[in-house]
CSV table of C-alpha atoms in Angstrom, one decimal:
chain,number,residue,atom,x,y,z
A,245,MET,CA,95.4,157.6,57.4
A,246,GLU,CA,95.2,160.8,59.5
A,247,ILE,CA,91.6,159.9,60.4
A,248,LYS,CA,92.6,156.4,61.5
A,249,GLN,CA,95.4,157.8,63.6
A,250,LYS,CA,93.0,160.2,65.4
A,251,LYS,CA,90.6,157.3,66.0
A,252,LEU,CA,93.5,155.2,67.5
A,253,TRP,CA,94.6,158.0,69.8
A,254,PHE,CA,91.0,158.7,70.9
A,255,SER,CA,90.6,155.0,71.7
A,256,LEU,CA,93.8,154.9,73.6
A,257,ILE,CA,92.8,157.9,75.6
A,258,LEU,CA,89.4,156.3,76.4
A,259,LEU,CA,91.2,153.1,77.4
A,260,SER,CA,93.5,155.2,79.6
A,261,LEU,CA,90.5,156.8,81.3
A,262,ILE,CA,88.9,153.5,81.9
A,263,THR,CA,92.1,152.0,83.5
A,264,THR,CA,93.0,154.9,85.8
A,265,THR,CA,93.7,152.5,88.6
A,266,THR,CA,94.0,148.8,89.2
A,267,LEU,CA,94.3,146.9,92.5
A,268,GLY,CA,97.5,145.1,93.4
A,269,GLU,CA,97.6,141.7,95.1
A,270,PHE,CA,97.3,143.3,98.6
A,271,GLY,CA,94.6,145.8,97.7
A,272,GLY,CA,96.7,148.9,97.1
A,273,PRO,CA,96.0,150.8,93.9
A,274,LEU,CA,98.3,151.3,91.0
A,275,LEU,CA,97.8,154.9,89.9
A,276,LYS,CA,98.4,157.4,87.1
A,277,GLY,CA,100.9,160.1,88.2
A,278,PHE,CA,101.9,158.1,91.3
A,279,TYR,CA,105.2,160.0,91.5
A,280,LYS,CA,103.8,163.4,90.6
A,281,GLU,CA,104.5,164.8,94.1
A,282,SER,CA,107.2,162.6,95.4
A,283,CYS,CA,109.4,162.5,92.3
A,284,PRO,CA,107.9,164.7,89.6
A,285,LEU,CA,110.7,164.1,87.0
A,286,ALA,CA,110.6,160.3,87.4
A,287,GLU,CA,109.0,159.5,84.1
A,288,GLU,CA,111.0,162.1,82.2
A,289,ILE,CA,114.3,160.6,83.6
A,290,VAL,CA,113.3,157.2,82.5
A,291,LYS,CA,112.2,158.3,79.1
A,292,HIS,CA,115.3,160.3,78.4
A,293,ASN,CA,117.7,157.5,79.4
A,294,VAL,CA,115.8,154.8,77.5
A,295,GLU,CA,116.0,157.0,74.4
A,296,VAL,CA,119.8,157.4,74.9
A,297,ALA,CA,120.2,153.7,75.3
A,298,VAL,CA,118.1,152.8,72.3
A,299,LEU,CA,120.0,155.3,70.1
A,300,LYS,CA,123.3,153.7,71.2
A,301,ASP,CA,121.8,150.2,70.7
A,302,PRO,CA,118.5,149.9,68.7
A,303,ARG,CA,118.1,146.3,69.9
A,304,MET,CA,117.8,147.6,73.5
A,305,ALA,CA,114.2,148.6,72.9
A,306,ALA,CA,113.2,145.0,72.5
A,307,SER,CA,115.4,143.9,75.3
A,308,LEU,CA,113.7,146.3,77.8
A,309,LEU,CA,110.3,145.3,76.7
A,310,ARG,CA,111.2,141.6,77.1
A,311,LEU,CA,112.5,142.4,80.5
A,312,GLN,CA,109.0,143.2,81.7
A,313,PHE,CA,107.6,140.0,80.3
A,314,HIS,CA,110.2,137.9,82.1
A,315,ASP,CA,109.7,139.8,85.3
A,316,CYS,CA,105.9,139.7,85.4
A,317,PHE,CA,105.7,136.0,84.6
A,318,VAL,CA,107.7,135.0,87.7
A,319,LEU,CA,106.2,136.0,91.1
A,320,GLY,CA,104.6,139.0,89.4
A,321,CYS,CA,105.7,142.5,88.3
A,322,ASP,CA,108.1,143.0,91.3
A,323,ALA,CA,111.6,143.4,89.8
A,324,SER,CA,112.6,139.9,91.1
A,325,VAL,CA,114.3,139.4,87.7
A,326,LEU,CA,116.8,142.1,88.5
A,327,LEU,CA,118.1,140.5,91.7
A,328,ASP,CA,121.6,139.0,91.5
A,329,THR,CA,122.5,135.8,93.2
A,330,HIS,CA,123.2,136.4,96.9
A,331,GLY,CA,123.5,134.0,99.8
A,332,ASP,CA,121.1,131.1,99.3
A,333,MET,CA,119.0,133.0,96.7
A,334,VAL,CA,119.8,132.1,93.1
A,335,SER,CA,119.1,134.8,90.6
A,336,GLU,CA,116.4,134.4,87.9
A,337,LYS,CA,119.1,135.7,85.5
A,338,GLN,CA,120.7,132.2,85.7
A,339,ALA,CA,117.5,130.4,84.6
A,340,THR,CA,117.5,128.8,81.2
A,341,PRO,CA,115.1,131.4,79.6
A,342,ASN,CA,117.3,134.2,80.8
A,343,VAL,CA,121.0,133.2,81.0
A,344,ASN,CA,123.1,134.8,78.3
A,345,SER,CA,119.9,136.1,76.7
A,346,LEU,CA,118.1,138.7,78.9
A,347,ARG,CA,119.6,142.2,78.5
A,348,GLY,CA,119.1,145.7,79.7
A,349,PHE,CA,120.2,145.4,83.3
A,350,GLU,CA,122.8,148.1,83.0
A,351,VAL,CA,120.3,150.5,81.6
A,352,ILE,CA,117.9,149.9,84.5
A,353,ASP,CA,120.8,150.3,86.9
A,354,TYR,CA,121.8,153.7,85.5
A,355,ILE,CA,118.2,155.0,85.6
A,356,LYS,CA,117.9,153.8,89.2
A,357,TYR,CA,121.2,155.6,90.0
A,358,LEU,CA,119.8,158.8,88.6
A,359,LEU,CA,116.5,158.4,90.4
A,360,GLU,CA,118.1,157.7,93.7
A,361,ASP,CA,120.1,160.9,93.3
A,362,ALA,CA,116.9,162.9,92.5
A,363,CYS,CA,114.5,161.1,94.9
A,364,PRO,CA,116.1,158.7,97.3
A,365,LEU,CA,114.2,155.4,98.0
A,366,THR,CA,111.1,156.6,96.2
A,367,VAL,CA,110.8,155.0,92.7
A,368,SER,CA,110.7,151.2,92.7
A,369,CYS,CA,112.8,149.1,90.3
A,370,SER,CA,109.6,147.4,89.2
A,371,ASP,CA,108.1,150.7,88.1
A,372,ILE,CA,111.3,151.6,86.2
A,373,ILE,CA,110.9,148.3,84.2
A,374,THR,CA,107.3,149.2,83.5
A,375,MET,CA,108.1,152.7,82.3
A,376,ALA,CA,111.1,151.6,80.3
A,377,ALA,CA,109.0,149.0,78.5
A,378,ARG,CA,106.4,151.6,77.5
A,379,ASP,CA,109.0,154.1,76.3
A,380,SER,CA,110.8,151.4,74.3
A,381,VAL,CA,107.6,150.5,72.4
A,382,PHE,CA,106.9,154.2,71.6
A,383,LEU,CA,110.5,154.9,70.5
A,384,ARG,CA,110.2,152.2,67.9
A,385,GLY,CA,107.0,153.6,66.4
A,386,GLY,CA,104.5,151.8,68.6
A,387,PRO,CA,101.7,153.2,70.8
A,388,TRP,CA,102.2,155.4,73.8
A,389,TRP,CA,100.1,154.8,76.9
A,390,GLU,CA,100.0,156.2,80.5
A,391,VAL,CA,101.4,153.5,82.8
A,392,LEU,CA,99.9,152.8,86.2
A,393,LEU,CA,102.5,153.1,88.9
A,394,GLY,CA,103.0,152.4,92.6
A,395,ARG,CA,104.6,148.9,92.5
A,396,ARG,CA,107.1,147.9,95.2
A,397,ASP,CA,110.0,145.6,94.8
A,398,SER,CA,110.2,141.9,95.8
A,399,LEU,CA,112.5,140.7,98.6
A,400,LYS,CA,113.2,137.4,96.8
A,401,ALA,CA,113.7,135.9,93.4
A,402,SER,CA,112.6,132.5,92.0
A,403,PHE,CA,115.1,130.6,89.9
A,404,ALA,CA,112.7,127.7,89.7
A,405,GLY,CA,109.8,129.9,88.8
A,406,ALA,CA,111.8,131.4,85.9
A,407,ASN,CA,112.4,128.0,84.5
A,408,GLN,CA,108.8,126.9,85.0
A,409,PHE,CA,106.6,129.9,84.0
A,410,ILE,CA,108.4,131.7,81.2
A,411,PRO,CA,107.2,130.3,77.8
A,412,ALA,CA,109.9,128.5,75.8
A,413,PRO,CA,110.5,129.4,72.1
A,414,ASN,CA,109.5,125.9,71.1
A,415,SER,CA,106.2,125.9,73.1
A,416,SER,CA,103.1,124.4,71.7
A,417,LEU,CA,99.9,126.4,71.5
A,418,ASP,CA,98.3,124.5,74.4
A,419,THR,CA,101.4,125.1,76.5
A,420,LEU,CA,101.3,128.9,75.7
A,421,ILE,CA,97.6,129.1,76.6
A,422,VAL,CA,98.3,127.4,80.0
A,423,ASN,CA,101.4,129.6,80.6
A,424,PHE,CA,99.3,132.7,80.1
A,425,LYS,CA,96.3,131.4,82.0
A,426,GLN,CA,98.6,130.8,85.0
A,427,GLN,CA,99.2,134.6,85.0
A,428,GLY,CA,95.6,135.5,84.7
A,429,LEU,CA,95.9,136.3,81.0
A,430,ASN,CA,93.6,134.9,78.3
A,431,ILE,CA,93.9,133.9,74.7
A,432,GLN,CA,93.3,137.5,73.6
A,433,ASP,CA,96.2,138.6,75.7
A,434,LEU,CA,98.4,135.8,74.3
A,435,ILE,CA,97.7,137.0,70.7
A,436,ALA,CA,98.2,140.7,71.4
A,437,LEU,CA,101.3,140.3,73.6
A,438,SER,CA,102.9,138.0,71.1
A,439,GLY,CA,103.0,141.0,68.8
A,440,ALA,CA,106.0,142.2,70.9
A,441,HIS,CA,108.0,140.0,68.6
A,442,THR,CA,107.6,142.7,65.9
A,443,ILE,CA,110.9,144.0,67.3
A,444,GLY,CA,114.0,142.3,68.5
A,445,LYS,CA,116.1,139.3,67.6
A,446,ALA,CA,116.5,135.7,68.6
A,447,ARG,CA,119.5,133.5,68.8
A,448,CYS,CA,119.9,130.5,66.4
A,449,VAL,CA,119.6,128.1,69.3
A,450,SER,CA,116.1,129.4,70.0
A,451,PHE,CA,114.7,128.6,66.5
A,452,LYS,CA,116.9,125.7,65.2
A,453,GLN,CA,114.0,123.3,65.6
A,454,ARG,CA,111.9,125.6,63.5
A,455,ILE,CA,114.2,125.3,60.4
A,456,VAL,CA,115.1,121.6,60.6
A,457,GLN,CA,113.5,119.4,57.9
A,458,PRO,CA,110.3,118.0,59.4
A,459,ASN,CA,109.7,114.2,59.4
A,460,MET,CA,107.3,112.7,56.9
A,461,GLU,CA,104.6,112.2,59.5
A,462,GLN,CA,104.3,115.9,60.0
A,463,THR,CA,102.5,116.5,56.7
A,464,PHE,CA,101.4,120.0,57.4
A,465,TYR,CA,104.9,121.2,58.3
A,466,ASP,CA,106.3,119.3,55.4
A,467,ASP,CA,104.1,121.2,53.0
A,468,GLU,CA,104.9,124.4,54.8
A,469,PHE,CA,108.6,123.6,54.4
A,470,LYS,CA,108.2,123.3,50.6
A,471,ARG,CA,106.3,126.6,50.4
A,472,GLN,CA,108.8,128.5,52.6
A,473,SER,CA,112.0,126.8,51.4
A,474,THR,CA,113.8,130.1,50.6
A,475,PHE,CA,113.0,131.5,54.0
A,476,ARG,CA,114.2,128.3,55.7
A,477,ARG,CA,117.3,128.0,53.5
A,478,VAL,CA,118.5,131.5,54.6
A,479,LEU,CA,118.0,130.7,58.2
A,480,ARG,CA,119.7,127.3,57.9
A,481,SER,CA,122.7,128.8,56.2
A,482,GLN,CA,123.0,131.3,59.1
A,483,CYS,CA,122.6,128.6,61.8
A,484,LYS,CA,124.3,125.7,60.0
A,485,ASP,CA,126.1,124.4,63.0
A,486,SER,CA,126.3,124.7,66.8
A,487,SER,CA,129.2,127.2,66.5
A,488,ARG,CA,126.6,129.7,65.4
A,489,ASP,CA,124.1,129.1,68.2
A,490,ASN,CA,124.4,132.7,69.4
A,491,GLU,CA,124.0,134.3,65.9
A,492,LEU,CA,121.0,136.6,65.8
A,493,SER,CA,118.2,136.8,63.4
A,494,PRO,CA,115.3,139.4,63.5
A,495,LEU,CA,112.0,138.2,64.8
A,496,ASP,CA,110.2,140.3,62.2
A,497,ILE,CA,112.0,139.8,58.8
A,498,LYS,CA,110.1,142.7,57.1
A,499,THR,CA,110.5,145.7,59.5
A,500,PRO,CA,112.7,144.5,62.3
A,501,ALA,CA,113.4,148.1,63.6
A,502,TYR,CA,109.8,149.2,63.9
A,503,PHE,CA,107.0,148.3,66.2
A,504,ASP,CA,104.2,147.6,63.8
A,505,ASN,CA,101.8,144.8,62.7
A,506,HIS,CA,104.1,143.0,60.3
A,507,TYR,CA,104.7,140.2,62.8
A,508,TYR,CA,101.1,139.1,62.1
A,509,ILE,CA,101.6,139.3,58.3
A,510,ASN,CA,104.6,137.1,58.8
A,511,LEU,CA,102.6,134.5,60.7
A,512,LEU,CA,100.0,134.3,57.9
A,513,GLU,CA,102.9,133.7,55.4
A,514,GLY,CA,104.4,131.0,57.5
A,515,LYS,CA,107.4,133.2,58.3
A,516,GLY,CA,107.3,133.5,62.0
A,517,LEU,CA,110.8,132.9,63.4
A,518,LEU,CA,110.0,130.9,66.5
A,519,ILE,CA,108.0,127.7,66.8
A,520,SER,CA,106.0,129.5,69.6
A,521,ASP,CA,105.1,132.2,67.0
A,522,ASN,CA,103.9,129.9,64.2
A,523,VAL,CA,101.8,127.7,66.5
A,524,LEU,CA,99.4,130.6,66.8
A,525,VAL,CA,98.1,129.7,63.4
A,526,THR,CA,99.4,126.1,62.7
A,527,GLU,CA,97.9,124.6,65.9
A,528,ASP,CA,94.7,126.7,66.0
A,529,HIS,CA,92.3,124.1,64.9
A,530,GLU,CA,89.2,126.1,65.8
A,531,GLY,CA,90.3,129.2,63.8
A,532,GLU,CA,89.7,131.7,66.6
A,533,ILE,CA,93.3,132.7,66.9
A,534,TYR,CA,93.8,132.8,63.2
A,535,ARG,CA,90.9,135.2,62.7
A,536,LYS,CA,92.4,137.6,65.3
A,537,VAL,CA,95.9,137.3,63.7
A,538,TRP,CA,94.3,138.2,60.4
A,539,GLU,CA,92.5,141.2,62.0
A,540,TYR,CA,95.8,142.5,63.4
A,541,ALA,CA,97.5,141.9,60.0
A,542,VAL,CA,95.1,144.2,58.3
A,543,ASP,CA,94.5,146.7,61.0
A,544,GLN,CA,97.5,148.0,62.9
A,545,ASP,CA,95.4,150.4,65.0
A,546,LEU,CA,93.4,147.5,66.4
A,547,PHE,CA,96.6,145.7,67.3
A,548,PHE,CA,98.0,148.8,69.0
A,549,LEU,CA,94.8,149.2,71.0
A,550,ASP,CA,94.6,145.6,72.2
A,551,PHE,CA,98.4,145.5,72.9
A,552,VAL,CA,98.1,148.4,75.2
A,553,GLU,CA,95.2,146.9,77.0
A,554,SER,CA,97.1,143.6,77.5
A,555,MET,CA,100.2,145.4,78.6
A,556,LEU,CA,98.3,147.2,81.3
A,557,LYS,CA,96.7,143.9,82.4
A,558,MET,CA,100.1,142.1,82.4
A,559,GLY,CA,101.6,145.0,84.3
A,560,SER,CA,99.3,144.4,87.2
A,561,ILE,CA,100.1,140.7,87.8
A,562,ASN,CA,100.7,140.1,91.5
A,563,VAL,CA,102.1,143.5,92.2
A,564,LEU,CA,103.3,144.5,95.6
A,565,THR,CA,101.9,147.8,96.9
A,566,GLY,CA,101.4,149.7,100.1
A,567,VAL,CA,103.8,148.3,102.8
A,568,GLU,CA,104.6,145.0,101.0
A,569,GLY,CA,108.0,144.5,99.6
A,570,GLU,CA,110.4,147.5,99.6
A,571,ILE,CA,111.8,150.2,97.4
A,572,ARG,CA,115.3,148.9,96.6
A,573,GLU,CA,118.2,151.3,96.7
A,574,ASN,CA,120.1,149.1,94.3
A,575,CYS,CA,118.0,147.0,91.9
A,576,ARG,CA,120.4,144.1,92.1
A,577,PHE,CA,120.1,143.6,95.9
A,578,VAL,CA,117.5,143.8,98.6
A,579,ASN,CA,118.1,146.6,101.1
A,580,ILE,CA,120.2,145.7,104.1
C-alpha cells in the first residue's frame, strides 16, 4: 500500500509539472503560485477556513466542490454563480439546478472578506472557488494538487445558461456526453469527474424517478429492480411522499464521508443514487465507460490521478485573465 501511495504522489507531481500553466480564453496564463508575491497567504487563508467550515459541517466539502462544477459549466470558471440578482440580471442561484440546493456561499463570502482585509482587490472570487474545491477534496481523504490561478471575475451571470448547461440528475448518458462536450470535456472527463459523487448528499426530489417501479417495457431496469429491491425499498421508505422531497440521502452509501473510489463500486452493483450516475453503466452499449468504471473501482490511485487531471482541465474552461472581467470586492456583486 505504501508503494502504491508513493507511485500515486509521484504521478501527481509529474502531472503537476506538466500542467504548470494553461491559457485562458483571452490568452493570459493561469499559473502556479500566482499570488506568491501579491498575496502570499492567500492559499493558506482559503485552506484554513475551508477546514473550519468542513469541521462544523462535513457536508460542506461536497457543497464547495459542487460549487465549482456549477460555476464552470455556465459561462466558464468566472464566479458568475456567486452573483446575486441585481437590476436586470437574474442570479444563477435561482436557476432550477441551483435553487434551494447549491450551498457554500457564506463560506466563500467569509474567505473573501478575510482576503480583502489582507490583500485588497487582489484575489478573485473564481480563484477562491477553485482553491476551496481542491481543499475540500483533500480534507475528505482525496488527492491534493497544485491549482492553477489567475482567473478574474465575470461582470454578468446567466440564469438561462444555468438552466441549460448544468446536467440534470435524471440525464441520459447521451445528454451527459453532450453537456460535457459543450464545455470541451470528453467521455474520460465525464467518468472521472462523476466520481465527485463519492461525497455529498442528494435530495429525494433528485432521485425519486430512480426508485419508482419501472414499467414492464424497461426489462433491464425491471431486472435491476428485482436485484436491488432492498436498496430501493430503503430509499422509497425515506422518500415515500412529496413532503419528504428535501430529505437527504448520501450519494455514496458505503463511505459517504470519504473521498474514495466506492462510488464506482456502487455503480457496478447497481447502487448509484442518481439516474445520471447509473446511466454510466446501464446505457453504455459499447462497454467503453463500463471498463473505465471497473478500472476505477479496483484502482483508487488511478481514479485520483485522472480526477486531478480532469479537475485541472475543467478549471480552465473559458477563464477570464489579464484585463478581462474584474476582481470583485464582494463576490455577490460586481464592483461599482
